Coordinates of C-alpha atoms in Angstrom, one line a residue:
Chain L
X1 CA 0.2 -21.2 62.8
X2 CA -2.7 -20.0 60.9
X3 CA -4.8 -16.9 61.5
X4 CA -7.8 -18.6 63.0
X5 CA -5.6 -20.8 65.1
X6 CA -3.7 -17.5 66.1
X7 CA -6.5 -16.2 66.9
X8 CA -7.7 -19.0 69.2
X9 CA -4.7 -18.7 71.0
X10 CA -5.1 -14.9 71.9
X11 CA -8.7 -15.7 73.1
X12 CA -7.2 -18.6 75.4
X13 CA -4.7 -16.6 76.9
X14 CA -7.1 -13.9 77.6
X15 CA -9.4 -16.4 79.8
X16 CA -6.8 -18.2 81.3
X17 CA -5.2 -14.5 82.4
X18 CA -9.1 -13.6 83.5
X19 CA -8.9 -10.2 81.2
X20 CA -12.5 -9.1 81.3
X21 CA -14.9 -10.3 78.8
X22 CA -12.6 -13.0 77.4
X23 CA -14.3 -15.9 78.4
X24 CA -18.1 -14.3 77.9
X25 CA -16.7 -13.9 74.3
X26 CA -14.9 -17.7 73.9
X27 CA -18.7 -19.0 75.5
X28 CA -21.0 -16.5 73.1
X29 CA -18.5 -17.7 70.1
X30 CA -19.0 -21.5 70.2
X31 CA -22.4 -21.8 71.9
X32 CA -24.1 -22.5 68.7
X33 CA -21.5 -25.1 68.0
X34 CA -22.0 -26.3 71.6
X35 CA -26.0 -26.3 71.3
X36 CA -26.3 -28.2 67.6
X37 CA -23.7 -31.1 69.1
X38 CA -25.6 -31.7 72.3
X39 CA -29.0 -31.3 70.7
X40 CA -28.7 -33.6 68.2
X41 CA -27.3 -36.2 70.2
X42 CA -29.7 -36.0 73.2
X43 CA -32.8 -34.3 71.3
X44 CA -34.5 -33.0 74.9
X45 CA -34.0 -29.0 75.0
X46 CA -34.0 -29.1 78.7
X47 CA -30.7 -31.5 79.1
X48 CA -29.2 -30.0 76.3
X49 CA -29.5 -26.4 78.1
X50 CA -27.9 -28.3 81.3
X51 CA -24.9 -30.2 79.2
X52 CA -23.9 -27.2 77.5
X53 CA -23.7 -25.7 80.6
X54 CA -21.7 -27.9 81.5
X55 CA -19.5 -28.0 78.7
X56 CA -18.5 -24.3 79.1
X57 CA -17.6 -25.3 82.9
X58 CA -15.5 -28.0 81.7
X59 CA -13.9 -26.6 79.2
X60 CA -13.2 -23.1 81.9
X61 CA -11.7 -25.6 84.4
X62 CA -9.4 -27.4 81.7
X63 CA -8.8 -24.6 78.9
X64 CA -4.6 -24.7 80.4
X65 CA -4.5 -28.1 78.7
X66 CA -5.7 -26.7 74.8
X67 CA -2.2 -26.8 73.0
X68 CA -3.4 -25.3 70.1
X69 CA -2.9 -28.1 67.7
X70 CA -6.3 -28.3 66.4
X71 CA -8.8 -25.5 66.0
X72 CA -10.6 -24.5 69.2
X73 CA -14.0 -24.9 67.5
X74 CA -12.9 -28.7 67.4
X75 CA -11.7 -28.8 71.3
X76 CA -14.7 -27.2 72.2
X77 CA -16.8 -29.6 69.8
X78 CA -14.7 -32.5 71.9
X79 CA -15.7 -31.8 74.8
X80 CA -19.2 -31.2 74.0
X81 CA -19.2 -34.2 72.4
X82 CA -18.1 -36.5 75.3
X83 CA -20.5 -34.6 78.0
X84 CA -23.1 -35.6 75.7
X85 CA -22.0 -39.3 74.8
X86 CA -21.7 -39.8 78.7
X87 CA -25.4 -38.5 79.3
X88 CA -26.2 -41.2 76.3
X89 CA -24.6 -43.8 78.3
X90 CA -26.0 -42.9 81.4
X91 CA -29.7 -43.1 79.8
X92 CA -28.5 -46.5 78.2
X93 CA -29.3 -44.8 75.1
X94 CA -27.3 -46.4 72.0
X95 CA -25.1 -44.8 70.1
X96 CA -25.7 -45.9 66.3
X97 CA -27.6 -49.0 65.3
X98 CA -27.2 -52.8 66.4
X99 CA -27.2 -53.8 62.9
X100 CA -25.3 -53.3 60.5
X101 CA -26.6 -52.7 56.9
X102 CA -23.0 -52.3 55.0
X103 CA -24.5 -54.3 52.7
X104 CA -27.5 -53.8 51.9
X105 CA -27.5 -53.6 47.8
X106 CA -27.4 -49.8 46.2
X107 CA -30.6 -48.9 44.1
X108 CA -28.1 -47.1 41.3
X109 CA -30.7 -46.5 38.4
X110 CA -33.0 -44.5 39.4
X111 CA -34.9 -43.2 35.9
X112 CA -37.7 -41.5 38.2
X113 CA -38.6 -37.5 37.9
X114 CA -38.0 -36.0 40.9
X115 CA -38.4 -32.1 41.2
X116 CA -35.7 -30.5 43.8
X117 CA -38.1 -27.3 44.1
X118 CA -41.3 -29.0 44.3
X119 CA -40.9 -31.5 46.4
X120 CA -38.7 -29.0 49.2
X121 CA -42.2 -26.9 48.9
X122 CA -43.9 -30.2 49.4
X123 CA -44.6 -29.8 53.0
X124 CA -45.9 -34.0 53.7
X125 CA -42.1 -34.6 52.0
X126 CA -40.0 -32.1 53.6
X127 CA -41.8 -33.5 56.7
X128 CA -41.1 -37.1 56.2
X129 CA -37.5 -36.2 55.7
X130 CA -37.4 -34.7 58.7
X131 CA -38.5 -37.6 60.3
X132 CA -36.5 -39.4 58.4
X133 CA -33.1 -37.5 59.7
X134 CA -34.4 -37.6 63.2
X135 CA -34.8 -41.6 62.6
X136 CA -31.4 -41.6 62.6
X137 CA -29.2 -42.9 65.2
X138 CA -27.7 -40.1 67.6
X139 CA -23.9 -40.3 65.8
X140 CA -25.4 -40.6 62.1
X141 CA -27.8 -37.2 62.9
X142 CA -24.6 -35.9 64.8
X143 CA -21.9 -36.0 62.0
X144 CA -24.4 -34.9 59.7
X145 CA -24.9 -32.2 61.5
X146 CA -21.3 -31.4 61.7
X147 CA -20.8 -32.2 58.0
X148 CA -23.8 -30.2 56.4
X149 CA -24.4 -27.4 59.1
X150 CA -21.4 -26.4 60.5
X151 CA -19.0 -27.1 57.5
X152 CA -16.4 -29.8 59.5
X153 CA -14.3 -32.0 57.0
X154 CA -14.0 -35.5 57.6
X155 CA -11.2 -35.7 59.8
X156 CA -12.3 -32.5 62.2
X157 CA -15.4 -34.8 62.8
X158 CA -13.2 -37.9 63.6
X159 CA -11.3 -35.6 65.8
X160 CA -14.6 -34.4 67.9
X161 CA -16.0 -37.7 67.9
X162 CA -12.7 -39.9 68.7
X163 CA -13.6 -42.3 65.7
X164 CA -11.3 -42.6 62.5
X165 CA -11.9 -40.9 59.5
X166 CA -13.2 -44.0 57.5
X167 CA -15.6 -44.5 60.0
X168 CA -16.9 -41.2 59.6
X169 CA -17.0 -41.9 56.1
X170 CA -18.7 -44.5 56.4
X171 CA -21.5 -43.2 58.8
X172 CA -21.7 -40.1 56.5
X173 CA -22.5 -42.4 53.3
X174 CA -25.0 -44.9 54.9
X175 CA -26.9 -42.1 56.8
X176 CA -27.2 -40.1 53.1
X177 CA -28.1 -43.2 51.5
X178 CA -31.0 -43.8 54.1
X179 CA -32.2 -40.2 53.5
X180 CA -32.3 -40.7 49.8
X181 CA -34.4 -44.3 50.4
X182 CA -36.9 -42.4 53.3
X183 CA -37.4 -39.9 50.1
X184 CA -37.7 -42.5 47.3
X185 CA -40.4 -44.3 49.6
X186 CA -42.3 -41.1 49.9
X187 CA -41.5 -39.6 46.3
X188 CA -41.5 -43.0 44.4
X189 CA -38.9 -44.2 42.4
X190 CA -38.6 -46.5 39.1
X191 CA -35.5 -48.4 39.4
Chain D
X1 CA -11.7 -30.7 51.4
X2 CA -11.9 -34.8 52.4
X3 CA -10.1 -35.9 48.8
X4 CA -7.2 -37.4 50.5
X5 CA -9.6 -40.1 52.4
X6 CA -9.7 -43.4 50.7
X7 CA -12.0 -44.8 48.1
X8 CA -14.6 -47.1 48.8
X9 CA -13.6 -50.7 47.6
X10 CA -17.1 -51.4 45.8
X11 CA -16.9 -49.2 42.6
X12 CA -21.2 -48.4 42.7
X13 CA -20.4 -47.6 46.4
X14 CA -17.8 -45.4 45.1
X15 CA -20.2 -43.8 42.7
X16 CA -22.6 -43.2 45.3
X17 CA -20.8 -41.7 47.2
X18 CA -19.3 -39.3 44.7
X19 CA -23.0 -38.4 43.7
X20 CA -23.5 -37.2 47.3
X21 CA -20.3 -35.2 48.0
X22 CA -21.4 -33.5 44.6
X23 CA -25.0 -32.6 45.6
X24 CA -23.4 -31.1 48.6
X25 CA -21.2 -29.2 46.4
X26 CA -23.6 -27.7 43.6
X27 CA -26.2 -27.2 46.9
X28 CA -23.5 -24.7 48.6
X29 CA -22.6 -23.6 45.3
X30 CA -26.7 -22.6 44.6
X31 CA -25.9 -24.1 41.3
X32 CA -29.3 -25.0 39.1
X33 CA -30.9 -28.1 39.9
X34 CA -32.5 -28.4 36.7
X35 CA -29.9 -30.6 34.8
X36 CA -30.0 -33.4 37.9
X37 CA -30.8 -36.7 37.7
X38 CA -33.6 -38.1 40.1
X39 CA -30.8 -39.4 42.5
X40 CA -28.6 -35.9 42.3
X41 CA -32.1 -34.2 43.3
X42 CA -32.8 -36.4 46.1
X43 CA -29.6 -35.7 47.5
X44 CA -30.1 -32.1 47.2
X45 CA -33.3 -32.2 49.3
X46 CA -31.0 -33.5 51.5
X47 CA -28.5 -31.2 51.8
X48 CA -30.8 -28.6 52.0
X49 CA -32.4 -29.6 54.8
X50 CA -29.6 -30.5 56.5
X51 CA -27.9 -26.9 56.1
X52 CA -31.0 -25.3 57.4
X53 CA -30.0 -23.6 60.9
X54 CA -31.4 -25.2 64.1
X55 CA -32.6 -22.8 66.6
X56 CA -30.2 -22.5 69.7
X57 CA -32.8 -22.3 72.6
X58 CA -30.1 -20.5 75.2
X59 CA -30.9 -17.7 77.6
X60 CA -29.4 -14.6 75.8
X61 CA -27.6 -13.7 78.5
X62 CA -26.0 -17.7 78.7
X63 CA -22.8 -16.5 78.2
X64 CA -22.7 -13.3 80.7
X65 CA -24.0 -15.8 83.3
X66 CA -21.6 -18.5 82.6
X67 CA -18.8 -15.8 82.7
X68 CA -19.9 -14.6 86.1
X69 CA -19.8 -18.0 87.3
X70 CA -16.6 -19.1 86.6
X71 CA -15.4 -15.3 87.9
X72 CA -17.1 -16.3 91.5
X73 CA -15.9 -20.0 91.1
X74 CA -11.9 -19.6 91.3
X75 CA -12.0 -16.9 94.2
X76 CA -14.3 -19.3 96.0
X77 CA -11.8 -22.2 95.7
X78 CA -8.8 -20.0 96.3
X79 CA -10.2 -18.1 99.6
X80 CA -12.9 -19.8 100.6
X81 CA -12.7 -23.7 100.8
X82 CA -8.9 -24.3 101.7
X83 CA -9.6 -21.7 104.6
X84 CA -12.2 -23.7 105.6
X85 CA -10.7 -27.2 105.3
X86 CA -7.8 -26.0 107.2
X87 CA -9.8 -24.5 109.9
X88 CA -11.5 -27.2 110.0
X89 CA -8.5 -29.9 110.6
X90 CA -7.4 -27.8 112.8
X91 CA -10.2 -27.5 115.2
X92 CA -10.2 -31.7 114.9
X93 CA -6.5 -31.8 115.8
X94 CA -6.7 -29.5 118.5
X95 CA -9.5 -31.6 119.7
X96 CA -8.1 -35.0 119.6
X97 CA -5.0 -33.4 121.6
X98 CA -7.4 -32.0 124.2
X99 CA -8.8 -35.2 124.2
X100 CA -5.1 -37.0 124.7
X101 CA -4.0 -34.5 127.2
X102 CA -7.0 -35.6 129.7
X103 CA -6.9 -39.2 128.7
X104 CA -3.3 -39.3 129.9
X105 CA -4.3 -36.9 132.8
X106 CA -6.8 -39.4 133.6
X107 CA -5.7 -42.8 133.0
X108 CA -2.1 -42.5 132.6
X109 CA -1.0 -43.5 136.1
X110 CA -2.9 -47.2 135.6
X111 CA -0.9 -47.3 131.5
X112 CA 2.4 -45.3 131.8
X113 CA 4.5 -48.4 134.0
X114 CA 2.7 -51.0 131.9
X115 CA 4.6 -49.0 128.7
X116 CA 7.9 -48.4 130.6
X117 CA 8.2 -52.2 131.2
X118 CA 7.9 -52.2 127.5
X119 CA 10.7 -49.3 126.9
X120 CA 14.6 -49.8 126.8
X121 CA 16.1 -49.3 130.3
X122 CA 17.3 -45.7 130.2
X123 CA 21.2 -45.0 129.7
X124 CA 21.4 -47.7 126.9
X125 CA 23.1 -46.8 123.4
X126 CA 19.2 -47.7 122.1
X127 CA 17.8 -45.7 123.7
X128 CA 19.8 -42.7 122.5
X129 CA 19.0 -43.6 118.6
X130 CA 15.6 -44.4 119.4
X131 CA 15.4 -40.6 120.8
X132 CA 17.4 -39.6 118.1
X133 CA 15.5 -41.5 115.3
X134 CA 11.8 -39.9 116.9
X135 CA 13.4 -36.3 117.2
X136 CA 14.3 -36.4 112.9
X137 CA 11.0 -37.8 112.1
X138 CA 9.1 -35.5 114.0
X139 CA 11.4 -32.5 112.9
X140 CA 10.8 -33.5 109.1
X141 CA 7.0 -33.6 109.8
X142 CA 6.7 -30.6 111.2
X143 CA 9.0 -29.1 108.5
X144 CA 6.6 -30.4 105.6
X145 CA 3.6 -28.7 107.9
X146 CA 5.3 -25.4 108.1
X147 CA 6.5 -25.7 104.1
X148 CA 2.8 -26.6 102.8
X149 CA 1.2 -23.8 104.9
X150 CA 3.7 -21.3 103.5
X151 CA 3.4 -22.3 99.8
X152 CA 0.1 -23.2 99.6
X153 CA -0.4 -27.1 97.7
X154 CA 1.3 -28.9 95.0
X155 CA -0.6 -28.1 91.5

């Protein structure tokens, strides 16, 4: 057992033994984490306030059953996750996309200028993109968000989420490529 | 950090995706964009945005709240509600036995030899086990009563 995983065992036997403080710390550590999952899934700050609420309630009433065998940032992210994909459901809001666009053809040579610096102070492009990422489908924003922001590998994500890793893979490398296209149509390319 | 996922089949899908795990890379990095291509670039926008922090619109006090909660929540459950439930059942048994007690008071002259045409005559070996049979299973119930009221329910 690793220090971090060590660690999230002390601060799980702390809460389930009610020491003081214990679980005010587990909440005010993964809050953030709880916050970005639900957000970007459900994209209303008012339910997301309510669901991460409820997270932290359902993760009080069932912290006995954490084993330790992943990191407690990834249990937490779990059940965060599922709270959130329920609400979805409930709302009959989909998931990811109907279509599938695997194969869609890649635009490889791209012999365009495009100025990182310029166009990030661009604020018509930097908006687009924006757009562009909120476009996407609540999973695709989700493991994004996972991947870019909170530093998850691959196979943490397919561990919050329940999919496989290739899946995640998968979502990762369509929902970048769609990003790059949103920025090409705005930026202009010369293939 | 992911290099012991598989490749993609499709060698430009391959590519591509290498392109974008590296933009990631040199953007965490803070490496130059200078030397990039047009597609490297793109991707970097990308990342960037991406890795920008998303404001976490909780209370401040979110946590403290939550913690008080589930502090008033437990001793609620453990105090509180089974007290209540138990009060409560008994209350209704009590009740339905009050109610029993003047039924039978009642009515029982015009039921009681309606039943004892029913019943064994007395004396028999029958009726003995029958007795017998009654006594253990209301011995046993009353057991379990007195067990669950000392130790509290199963987890």
């Amino acid at each position: 057992m690793d220090d971090a995983h060590a660690s999230d065992r002390a601060l799980v036997d702390a809460a389930l033994a009610n020491r003081p403080g214990a679980f005010e710390r587990l909440v005010r550590e993964h809050q953030g984490l709880c916050w970005h999952i639900i957000q970007r899934m459900v994209r209303n700050p008012e339910d997301t306030r309510e669901l991460c609420q409820d997270t932290f309630l359902r993760v009080h009433q069932c912290l006995h059953q954490y084993r330790g065998e992943s990191a407690l940032k990834s249990w937490i992210g779990r059940v965060a996750y599922t709270i959130a994909l329920r609400h979805l459901q409930h709302k009959r809001i989909p998931l990811v996309e109907a279509h599938d666009d695997e194969g869609t053809p890649l635009t490889e040579s791209v012999a365009d200028d495009f100025d990182l610096e310029a166009a990030c102070a661009d604020a018509e492009i930097a908006g687009h993109l924006h757009d562009a990422i909120e476009a996407l489908p609540p999973l695709q924003r989700t493991v994004l968000m996972l991947y870019y922001l909170e530093e998850n590998t691959i196979p943490e994500i397919a561990h919050i989420t329940g999919l496989a890793s290739g899946t995640i893979k998968s979502h990762l490398f369509r929902s970048r490529l769609r990003l790059r296209e949103a920025l090409e149509a705005r930026t202009g390319v010369a293939a | 950090m992911n290099h012991d996922l598989p490749s993609f089949d499709d060698p430009a899908r391959e590519r591509e995706w290498q392109a974008q795990e590296r933009a990631l890379e040199d953007e965490r990095a803070g490496l130059d964009p200078a030397a990039d291509d047009a597609r490297a670039g793109r991707y970097r926008m990308v990342a960037r945005m991406l890795r920008e922090p998303l404001p976490v619109l909780l209370p401040e006090d979110f946590a403290a709240r939550l913690a008080a909660q589930v502090a008033v929540a437990p001793a609620r459950q453990r105090a509180g509600a089974p007290r209540l439930e138990s009060t409560l059942a008994s209350v209704l048994a009590a009740v339905l036995l009050l109610a029993g007690g003047a039924a039978l008071a009642y009515y029982g002259n015009t039921w009681l030899p309606a039943f004892r045409v029913l019943l064994p005559a007395s004396g028999t070996p029958a009726t003995g086990w029958t007795l017998a049979l009654g006594g253990c299973l209301g011995a046993s119930w009353l057991l379990g009563l007195w067990q669950r009221h000392a130790h509290g329910p199963a987890v």
